[in-house]
PDB file of C-alpha atoms and ligand atoms in Angstrom:
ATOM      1  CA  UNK A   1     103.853  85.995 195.161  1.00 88.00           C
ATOM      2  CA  UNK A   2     103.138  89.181 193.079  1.00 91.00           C
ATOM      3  CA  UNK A   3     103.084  88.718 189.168  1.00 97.00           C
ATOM      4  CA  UNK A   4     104.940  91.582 187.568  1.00 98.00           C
ATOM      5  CA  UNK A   5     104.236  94.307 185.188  1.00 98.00           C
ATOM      6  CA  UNK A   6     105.763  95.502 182.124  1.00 98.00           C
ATOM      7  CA  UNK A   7     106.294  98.556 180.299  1.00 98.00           C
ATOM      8  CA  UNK A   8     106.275  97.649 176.757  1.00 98.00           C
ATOM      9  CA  UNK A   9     106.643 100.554 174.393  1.00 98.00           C
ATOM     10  CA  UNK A  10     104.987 100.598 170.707  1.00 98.00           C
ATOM     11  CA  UNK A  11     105.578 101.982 167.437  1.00 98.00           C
ATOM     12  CA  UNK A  12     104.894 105.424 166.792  1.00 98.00           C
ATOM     13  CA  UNK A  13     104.136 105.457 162.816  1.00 97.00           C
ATOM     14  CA  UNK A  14     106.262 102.298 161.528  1.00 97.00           C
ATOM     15  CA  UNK A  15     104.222  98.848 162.889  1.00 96.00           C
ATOM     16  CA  UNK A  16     107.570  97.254 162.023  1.00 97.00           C
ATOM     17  CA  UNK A  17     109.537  99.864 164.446  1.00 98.00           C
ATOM     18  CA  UNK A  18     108.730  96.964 167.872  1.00 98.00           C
ATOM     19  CA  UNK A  19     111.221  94.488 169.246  1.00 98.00           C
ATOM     20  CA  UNK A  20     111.215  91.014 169.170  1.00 98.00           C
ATOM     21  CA  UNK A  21     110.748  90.934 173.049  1.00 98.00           C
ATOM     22  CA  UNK A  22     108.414  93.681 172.981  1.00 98.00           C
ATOM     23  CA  UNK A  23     106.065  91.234 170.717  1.00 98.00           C
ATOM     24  CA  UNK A  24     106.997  88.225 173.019  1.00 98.00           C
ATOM     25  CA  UNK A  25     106.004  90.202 176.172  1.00 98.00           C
ATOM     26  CA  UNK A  26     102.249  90.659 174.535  1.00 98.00           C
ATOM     27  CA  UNK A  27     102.248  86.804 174.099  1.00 98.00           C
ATOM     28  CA  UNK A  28     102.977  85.969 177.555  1.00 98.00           C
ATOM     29  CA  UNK A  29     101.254  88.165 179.303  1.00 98.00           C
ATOM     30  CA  UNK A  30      97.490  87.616 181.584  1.00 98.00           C
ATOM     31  CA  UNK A  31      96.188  90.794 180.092  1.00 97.00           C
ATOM     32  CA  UNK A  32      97.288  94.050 178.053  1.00 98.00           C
ATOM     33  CA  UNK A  33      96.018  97.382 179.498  1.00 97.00           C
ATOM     34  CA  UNK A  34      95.512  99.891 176.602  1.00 96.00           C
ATOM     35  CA  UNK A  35      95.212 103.563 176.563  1.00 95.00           C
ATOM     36  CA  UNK A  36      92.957 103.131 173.063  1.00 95.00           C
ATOM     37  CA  UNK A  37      91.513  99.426 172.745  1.00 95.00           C
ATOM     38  CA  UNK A  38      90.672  99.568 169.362  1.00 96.00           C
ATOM     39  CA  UNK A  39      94.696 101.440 168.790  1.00 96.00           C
ATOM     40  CA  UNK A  40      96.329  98.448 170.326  1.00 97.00           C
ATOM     41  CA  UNK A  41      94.027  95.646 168.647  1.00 97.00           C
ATOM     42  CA  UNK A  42      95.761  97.226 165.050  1.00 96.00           C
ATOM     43  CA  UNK A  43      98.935  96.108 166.380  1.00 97.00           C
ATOM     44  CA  UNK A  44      97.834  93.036 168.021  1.00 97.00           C
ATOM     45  CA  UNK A  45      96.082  91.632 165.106  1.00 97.00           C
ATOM     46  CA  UNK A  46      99.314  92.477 163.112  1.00 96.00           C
ATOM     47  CA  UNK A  47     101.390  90.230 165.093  1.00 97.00           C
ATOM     48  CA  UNK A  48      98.846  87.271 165.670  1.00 96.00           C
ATOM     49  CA  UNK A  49      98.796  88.446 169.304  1.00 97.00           C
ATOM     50  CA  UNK A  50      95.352  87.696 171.185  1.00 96.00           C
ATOM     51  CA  UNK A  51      95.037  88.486 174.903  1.00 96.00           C
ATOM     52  CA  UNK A  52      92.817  89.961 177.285  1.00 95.00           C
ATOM     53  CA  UNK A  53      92.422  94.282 177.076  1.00 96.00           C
ATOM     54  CA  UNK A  54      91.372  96.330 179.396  1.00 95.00           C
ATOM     55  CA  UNK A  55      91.116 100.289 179.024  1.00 94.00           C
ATOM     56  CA  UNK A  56      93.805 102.415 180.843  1.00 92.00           C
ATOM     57  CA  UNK A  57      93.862 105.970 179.897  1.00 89.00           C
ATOM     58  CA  UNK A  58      94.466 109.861 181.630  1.00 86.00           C
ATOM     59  CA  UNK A  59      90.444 109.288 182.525  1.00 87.00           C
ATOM     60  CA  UNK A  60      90.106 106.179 184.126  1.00 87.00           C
ATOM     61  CA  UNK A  61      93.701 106.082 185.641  1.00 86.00           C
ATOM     62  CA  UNK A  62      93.250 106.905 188.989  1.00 87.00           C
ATOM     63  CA  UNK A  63      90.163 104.263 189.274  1.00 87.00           C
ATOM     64  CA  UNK A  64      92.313 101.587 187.137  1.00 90.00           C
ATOM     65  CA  UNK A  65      95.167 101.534 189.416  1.00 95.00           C
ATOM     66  CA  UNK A  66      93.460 100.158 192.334  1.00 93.00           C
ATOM     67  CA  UNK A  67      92.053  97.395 190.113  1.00 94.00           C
ATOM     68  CA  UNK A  68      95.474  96.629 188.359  1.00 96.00           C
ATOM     69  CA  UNK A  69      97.303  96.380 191.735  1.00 96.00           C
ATOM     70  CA  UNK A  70      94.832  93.659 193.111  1.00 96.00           C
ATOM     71  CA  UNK A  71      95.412  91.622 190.036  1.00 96.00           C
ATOM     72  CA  UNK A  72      98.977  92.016 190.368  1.00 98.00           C
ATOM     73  CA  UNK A  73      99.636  91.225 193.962  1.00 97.00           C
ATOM     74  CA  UNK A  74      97.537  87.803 193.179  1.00 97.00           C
ATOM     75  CA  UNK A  75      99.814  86.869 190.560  1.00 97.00           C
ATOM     76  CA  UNK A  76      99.248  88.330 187.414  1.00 98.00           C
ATOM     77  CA  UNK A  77     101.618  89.479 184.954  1.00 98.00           C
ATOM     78  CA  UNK A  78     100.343  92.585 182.996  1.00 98.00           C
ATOM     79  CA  UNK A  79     101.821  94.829 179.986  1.00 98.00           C
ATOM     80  CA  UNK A  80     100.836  98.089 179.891  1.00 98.00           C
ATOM     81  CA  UNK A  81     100.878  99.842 176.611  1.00 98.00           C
ATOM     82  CA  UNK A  82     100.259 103.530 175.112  1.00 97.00           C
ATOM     83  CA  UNK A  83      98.312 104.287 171.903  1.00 97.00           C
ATOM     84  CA  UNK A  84     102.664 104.983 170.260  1.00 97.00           C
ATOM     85  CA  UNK A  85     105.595 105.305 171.829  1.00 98.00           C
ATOM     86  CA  UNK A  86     106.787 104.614 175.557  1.00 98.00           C
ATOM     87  CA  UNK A  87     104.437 104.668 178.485  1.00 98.00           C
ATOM     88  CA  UNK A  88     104.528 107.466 181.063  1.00 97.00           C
ATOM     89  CA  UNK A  89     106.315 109.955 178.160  1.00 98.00           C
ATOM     90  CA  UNK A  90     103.921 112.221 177.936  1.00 97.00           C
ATOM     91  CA  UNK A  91     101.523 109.238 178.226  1.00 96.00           C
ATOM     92  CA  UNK A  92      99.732 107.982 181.581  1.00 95.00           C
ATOM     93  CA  UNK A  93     101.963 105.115 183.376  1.00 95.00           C
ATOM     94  CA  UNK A  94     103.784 107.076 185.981  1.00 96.00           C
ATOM     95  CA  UNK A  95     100.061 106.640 189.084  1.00 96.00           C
ATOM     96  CA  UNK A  96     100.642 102.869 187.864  1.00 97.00           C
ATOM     97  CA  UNK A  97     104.284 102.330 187.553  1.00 97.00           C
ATOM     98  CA  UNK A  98     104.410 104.550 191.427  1.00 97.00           C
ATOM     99  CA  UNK A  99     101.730 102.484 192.948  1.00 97.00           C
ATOM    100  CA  UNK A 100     103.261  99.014 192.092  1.00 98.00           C
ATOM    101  CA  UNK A 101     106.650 100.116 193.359  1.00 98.00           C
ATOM    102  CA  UNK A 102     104.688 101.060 196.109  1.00 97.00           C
ATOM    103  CA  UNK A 103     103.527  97.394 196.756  1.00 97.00           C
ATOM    104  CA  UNK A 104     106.295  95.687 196.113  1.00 97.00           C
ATOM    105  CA  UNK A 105     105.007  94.521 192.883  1.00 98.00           C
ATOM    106  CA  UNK A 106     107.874  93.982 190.058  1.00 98.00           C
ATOM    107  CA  UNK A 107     107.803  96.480 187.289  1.00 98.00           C
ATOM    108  CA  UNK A 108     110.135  96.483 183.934  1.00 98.00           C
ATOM    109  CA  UNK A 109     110.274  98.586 181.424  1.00 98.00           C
ATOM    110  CA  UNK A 110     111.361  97.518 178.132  1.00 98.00           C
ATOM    111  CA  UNK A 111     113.723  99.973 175.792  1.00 98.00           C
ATOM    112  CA  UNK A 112     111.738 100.800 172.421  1.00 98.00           C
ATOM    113  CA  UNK A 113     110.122 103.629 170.239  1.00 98.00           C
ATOM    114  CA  UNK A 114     109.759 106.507 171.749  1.00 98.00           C
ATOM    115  CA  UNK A 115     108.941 110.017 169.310  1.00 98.00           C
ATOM    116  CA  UNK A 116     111.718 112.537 170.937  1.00 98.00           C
ATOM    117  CA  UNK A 117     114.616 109.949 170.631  1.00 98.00           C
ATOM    118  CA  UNK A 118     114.855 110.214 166.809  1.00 98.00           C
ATOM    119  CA  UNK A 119     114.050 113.845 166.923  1.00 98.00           C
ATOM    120  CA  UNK A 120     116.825 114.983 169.363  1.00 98.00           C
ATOM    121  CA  UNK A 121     119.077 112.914 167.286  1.00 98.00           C
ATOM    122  CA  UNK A 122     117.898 114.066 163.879  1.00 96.00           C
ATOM    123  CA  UNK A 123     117.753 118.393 164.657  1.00 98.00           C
ATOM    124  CA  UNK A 124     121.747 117.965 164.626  1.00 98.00           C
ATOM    125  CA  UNK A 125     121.565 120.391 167.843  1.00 98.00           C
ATOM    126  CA  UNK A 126     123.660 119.263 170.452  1.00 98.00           C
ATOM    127  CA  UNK A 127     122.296 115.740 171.881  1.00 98.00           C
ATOM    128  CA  UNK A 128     124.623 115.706 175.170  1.00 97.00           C
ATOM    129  CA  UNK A 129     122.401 117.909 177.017  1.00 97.00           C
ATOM    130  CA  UNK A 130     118.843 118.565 176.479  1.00 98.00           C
ATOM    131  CA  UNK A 131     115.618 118.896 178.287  1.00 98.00           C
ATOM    132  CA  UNK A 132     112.182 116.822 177.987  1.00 98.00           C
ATOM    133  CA  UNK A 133     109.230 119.560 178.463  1.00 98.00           C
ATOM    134  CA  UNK A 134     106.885 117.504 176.556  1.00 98.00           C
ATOM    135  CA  UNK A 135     103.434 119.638 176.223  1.00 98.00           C
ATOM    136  CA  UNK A 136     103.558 122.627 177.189  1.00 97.00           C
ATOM    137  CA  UNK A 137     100.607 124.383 179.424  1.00 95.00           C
ATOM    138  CA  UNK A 138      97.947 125.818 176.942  1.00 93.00           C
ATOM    139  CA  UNK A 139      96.848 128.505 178.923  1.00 89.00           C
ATOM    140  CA  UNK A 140      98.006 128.650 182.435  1.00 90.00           C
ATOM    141  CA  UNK A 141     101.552 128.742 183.525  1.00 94.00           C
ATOM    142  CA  UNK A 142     102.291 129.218 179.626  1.00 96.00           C
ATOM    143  CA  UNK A 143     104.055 132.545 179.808  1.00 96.00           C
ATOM    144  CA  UNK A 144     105.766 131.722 182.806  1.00 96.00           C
ATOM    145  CA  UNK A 145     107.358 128.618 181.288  1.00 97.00           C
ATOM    146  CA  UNK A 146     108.368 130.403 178.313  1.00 98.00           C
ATOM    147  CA  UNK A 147     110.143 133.592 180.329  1.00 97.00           C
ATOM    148  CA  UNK A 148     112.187 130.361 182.414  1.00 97.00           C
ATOM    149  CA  UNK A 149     113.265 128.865 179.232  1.00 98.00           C
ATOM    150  CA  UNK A 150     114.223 131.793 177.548  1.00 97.00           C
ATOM    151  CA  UNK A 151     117.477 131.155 179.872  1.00 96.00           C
ATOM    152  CA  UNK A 152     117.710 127.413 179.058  1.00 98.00           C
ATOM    153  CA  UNK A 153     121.483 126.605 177.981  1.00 98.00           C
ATOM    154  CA  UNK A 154     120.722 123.239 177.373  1.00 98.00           C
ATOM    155  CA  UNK A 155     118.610 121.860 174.212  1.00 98.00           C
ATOM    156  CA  UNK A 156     114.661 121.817 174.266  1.00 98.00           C
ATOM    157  CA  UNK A 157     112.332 119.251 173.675  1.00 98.00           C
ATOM    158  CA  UNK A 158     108.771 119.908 172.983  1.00 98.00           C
ATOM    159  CA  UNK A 159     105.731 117.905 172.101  1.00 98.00           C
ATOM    160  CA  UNK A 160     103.291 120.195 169.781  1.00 98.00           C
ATOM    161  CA  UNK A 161      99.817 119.247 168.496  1.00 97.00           C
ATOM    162  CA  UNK A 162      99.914 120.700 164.435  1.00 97.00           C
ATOM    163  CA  UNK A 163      96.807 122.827 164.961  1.00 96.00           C
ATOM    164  CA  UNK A 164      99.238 124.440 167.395  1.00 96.00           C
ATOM    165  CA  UNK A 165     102.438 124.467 165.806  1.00 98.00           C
ATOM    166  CA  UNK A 166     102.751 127.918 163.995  1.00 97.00           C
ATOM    167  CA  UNK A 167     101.725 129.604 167.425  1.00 97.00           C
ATOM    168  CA  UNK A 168     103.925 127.698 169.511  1.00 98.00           C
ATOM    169  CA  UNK A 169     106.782 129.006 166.696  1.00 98.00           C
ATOM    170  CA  UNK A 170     105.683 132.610 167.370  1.00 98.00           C
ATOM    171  CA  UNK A 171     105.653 132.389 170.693  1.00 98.00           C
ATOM    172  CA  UNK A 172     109.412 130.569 170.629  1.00 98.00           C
ATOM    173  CA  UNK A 173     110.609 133.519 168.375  1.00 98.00           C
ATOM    174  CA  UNK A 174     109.360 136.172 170.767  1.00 98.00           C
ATOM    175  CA  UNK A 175     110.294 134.458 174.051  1.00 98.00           C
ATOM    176  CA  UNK A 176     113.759 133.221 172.499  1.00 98.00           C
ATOM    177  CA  UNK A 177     114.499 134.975 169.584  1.00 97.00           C
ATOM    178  CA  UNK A 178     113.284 134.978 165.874  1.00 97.00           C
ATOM    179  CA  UNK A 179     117.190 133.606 165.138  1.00 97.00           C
ATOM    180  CA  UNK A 180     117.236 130.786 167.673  1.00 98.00           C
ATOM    181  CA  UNK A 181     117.727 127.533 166.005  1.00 98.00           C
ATOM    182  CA  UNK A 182     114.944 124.611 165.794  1.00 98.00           C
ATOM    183  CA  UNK A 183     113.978 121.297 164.009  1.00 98.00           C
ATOM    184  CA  UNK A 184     110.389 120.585 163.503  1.00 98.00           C
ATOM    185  CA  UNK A 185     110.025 116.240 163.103  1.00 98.00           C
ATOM    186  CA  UNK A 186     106.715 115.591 161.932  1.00 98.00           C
ATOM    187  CA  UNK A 187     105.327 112.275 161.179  1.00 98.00           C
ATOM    188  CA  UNK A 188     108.456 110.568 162.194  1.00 98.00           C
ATOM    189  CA  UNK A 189     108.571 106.960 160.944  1.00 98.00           C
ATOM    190  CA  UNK A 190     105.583 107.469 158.805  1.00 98.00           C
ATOM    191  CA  UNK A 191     105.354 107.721 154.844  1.00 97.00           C
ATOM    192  CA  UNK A 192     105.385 111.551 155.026  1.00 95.00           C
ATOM    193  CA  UNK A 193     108.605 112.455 158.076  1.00 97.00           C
ATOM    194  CA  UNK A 194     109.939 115.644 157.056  1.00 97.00           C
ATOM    195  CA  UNK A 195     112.487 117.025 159.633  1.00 98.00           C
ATOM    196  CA  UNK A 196     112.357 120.705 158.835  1.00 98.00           C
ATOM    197  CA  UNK A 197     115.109 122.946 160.263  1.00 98.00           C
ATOM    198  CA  UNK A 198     116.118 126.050 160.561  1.00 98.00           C
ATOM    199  CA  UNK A 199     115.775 129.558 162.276  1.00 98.00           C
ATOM    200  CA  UNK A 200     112.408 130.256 164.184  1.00 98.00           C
ATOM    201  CA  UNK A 201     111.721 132.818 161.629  1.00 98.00           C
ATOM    202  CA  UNK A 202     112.188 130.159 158.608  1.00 98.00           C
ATOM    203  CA  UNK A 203     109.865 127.236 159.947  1.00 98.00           C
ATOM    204  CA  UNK A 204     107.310 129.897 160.778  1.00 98.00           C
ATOM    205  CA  UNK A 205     107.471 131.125 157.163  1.00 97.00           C
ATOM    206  CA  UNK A 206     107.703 127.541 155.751  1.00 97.00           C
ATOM    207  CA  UNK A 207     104.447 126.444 157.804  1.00 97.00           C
ATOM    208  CA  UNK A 208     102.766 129.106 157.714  1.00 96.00           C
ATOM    209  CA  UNK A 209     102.271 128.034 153.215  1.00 89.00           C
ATOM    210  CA  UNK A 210     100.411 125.198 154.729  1.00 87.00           C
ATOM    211  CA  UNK A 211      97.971 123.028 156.336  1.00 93.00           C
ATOM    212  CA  UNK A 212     100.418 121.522 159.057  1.00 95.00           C
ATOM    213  CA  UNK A 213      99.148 118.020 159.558  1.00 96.00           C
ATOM    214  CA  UNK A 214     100.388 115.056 161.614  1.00 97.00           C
ATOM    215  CA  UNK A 215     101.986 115.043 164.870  1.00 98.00           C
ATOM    216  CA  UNK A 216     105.075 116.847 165.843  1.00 98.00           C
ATOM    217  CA  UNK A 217     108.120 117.215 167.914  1.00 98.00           C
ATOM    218  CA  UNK A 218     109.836 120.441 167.884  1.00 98.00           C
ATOM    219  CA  UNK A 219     113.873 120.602 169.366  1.00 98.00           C
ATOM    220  CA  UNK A 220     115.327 124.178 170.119  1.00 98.00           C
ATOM    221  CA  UNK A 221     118.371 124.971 170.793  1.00 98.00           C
ATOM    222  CA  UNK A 222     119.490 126.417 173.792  1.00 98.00           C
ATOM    223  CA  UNK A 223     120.588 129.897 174.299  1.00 97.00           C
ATOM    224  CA  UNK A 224     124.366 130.611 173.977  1.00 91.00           C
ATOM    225  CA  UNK A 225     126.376 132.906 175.467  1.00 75.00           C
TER     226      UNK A 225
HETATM  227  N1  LIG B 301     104.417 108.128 174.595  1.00 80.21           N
HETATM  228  C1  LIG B 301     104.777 108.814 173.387  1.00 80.21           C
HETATM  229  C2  LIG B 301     106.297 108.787 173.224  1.00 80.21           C
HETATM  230  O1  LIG B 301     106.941 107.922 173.835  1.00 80.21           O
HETATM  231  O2  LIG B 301     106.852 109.587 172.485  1.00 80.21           O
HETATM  232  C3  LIG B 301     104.215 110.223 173.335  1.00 80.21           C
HETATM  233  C4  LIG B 301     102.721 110.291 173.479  1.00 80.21           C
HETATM  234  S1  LIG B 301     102.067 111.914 173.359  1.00 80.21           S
HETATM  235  C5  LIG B 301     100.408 111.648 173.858  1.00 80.21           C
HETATM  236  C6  LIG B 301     101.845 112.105 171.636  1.00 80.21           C
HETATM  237  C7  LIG B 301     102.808 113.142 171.060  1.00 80.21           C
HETATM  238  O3  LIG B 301     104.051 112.507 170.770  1.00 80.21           O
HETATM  239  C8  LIG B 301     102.360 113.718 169.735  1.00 80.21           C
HETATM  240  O4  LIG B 301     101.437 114.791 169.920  1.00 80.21           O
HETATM  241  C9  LIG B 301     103.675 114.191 169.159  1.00 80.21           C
HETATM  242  O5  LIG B 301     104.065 115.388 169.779  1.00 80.21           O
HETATM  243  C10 LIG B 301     104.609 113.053 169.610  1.00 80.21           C
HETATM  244  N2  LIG B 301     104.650 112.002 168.580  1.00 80.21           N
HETATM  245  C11 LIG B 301     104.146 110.759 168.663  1.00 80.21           C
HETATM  246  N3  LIG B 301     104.374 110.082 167.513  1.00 80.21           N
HETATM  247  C12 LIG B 301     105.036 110.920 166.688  1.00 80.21           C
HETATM  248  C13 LIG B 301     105.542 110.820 165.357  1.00 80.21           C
HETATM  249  N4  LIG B 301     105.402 109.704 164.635  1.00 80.21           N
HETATM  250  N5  LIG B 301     106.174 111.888 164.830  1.00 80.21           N
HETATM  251  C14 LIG B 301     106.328 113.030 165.534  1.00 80.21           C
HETATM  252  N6  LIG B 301     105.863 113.184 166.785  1.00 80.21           N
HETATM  253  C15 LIG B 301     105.228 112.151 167.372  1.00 80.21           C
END
């Protein structure tokens, strides 16, 4: 009989943002697999949990899954974590998640934290429709993505590192418009959120005054007719 293996999303800021089940999961589980060891241990140690952790990240992935199957198809039940948020958003899971369905090998996903949830919902742009590009290509494929998008009706979400954030404005303004409409969440759940929003043109000015810090989602809306 296979084990099973869960999904089990984590806070992204907030250590108290985790379900009940989430922290129940943890406790019953053979092992954890980890994207960041040390990452998870903060939140294990916060919640008494103490299992078994084994690495699991974008670099070892394709080696780990192999590994990770075995144990699985003798019986082991194993949670796979991210260093925040939901696995396989923007995170590795998906090689994993394919290969157990693959096998036959149970997989669940519990619902939790994940960052563009609370953004979407707190740009107050249009939440029925949207998009999930995540990161977009640095260098690459950039330009090409941006031109497609330009004609995106429905609402955009982005992931943006903040070293990257006033470019990836400039470029929105000059592939979109400097008037298009866009909410910038940064540190969501943390001490400092701020949920800044406003034209291109205005959240280029407003961080542009500063040393953008944190991580960031960006929504934009899409074009109208
Ligand atoms: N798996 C995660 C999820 O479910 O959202 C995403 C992981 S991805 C490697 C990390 C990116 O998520 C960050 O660069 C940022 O764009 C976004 N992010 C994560 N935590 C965030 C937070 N507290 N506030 C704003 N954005 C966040």
């Amino acid at each position: 009989m296979p084990g099973k293996l869960y999904i089990v999303p984590t806070p992204i800021g907030n250590l108290e943002d985790i379900t009940l089940r989430a922290i129940r999961i943890l406790k019953e589980v053979d092992l954890i697999l980890a994207e960041d060891t040390r990452t998870t241990s903060v939140l294990l140690r916060h919640y008494g949990i103490d299992k078994p952790l084994h690495s699991h990240h974008q670099f070892n992935e394709h080696r780990s899954v192999d590994n990770v199957t075995d144990r699985l198809l003798l019986g082991s039940v194993i949670a796979l974590v991210s260093d925040a948020g939901t696995p396989g958003i923007s995170d590795p899971g998906y090689l994993l998640i394919r290969a157990c369905i693959r096998a036959g090998i149970p997989v669940e996903c519990l619902p939790g934290p994940t960052a563009f949830v609370p953004a979407l919902v707190n740009s107050g742009i249009p939440s029925d429709h949207f998009i999930f590009e995540g990161f977009l290509p640095h260098k690459k494929g950039r330009h090409t993505r941006l031109q497609q998008l330009a004609k995106e009706e429905k609402t955009m979400v982005f992931y943006e590192s903040p070293f990257r954030l006033v470019k990836t404005l400039t470029q929105f303004a000059e592939f979109f418009g400097s008037n298009r409409y866009a909410c910038v969440s940064r540190e969501l759940t943390k001490i400092h959120e701020e949920n800044a929003r406003g034209t291109m043109e205005e959240l280029i000015l407003h961080f542009s005054s500063k040393t953008v810090k944190g991580e960031i989602v960006i929504i934009v809306e899409g074009l109208k007719e």
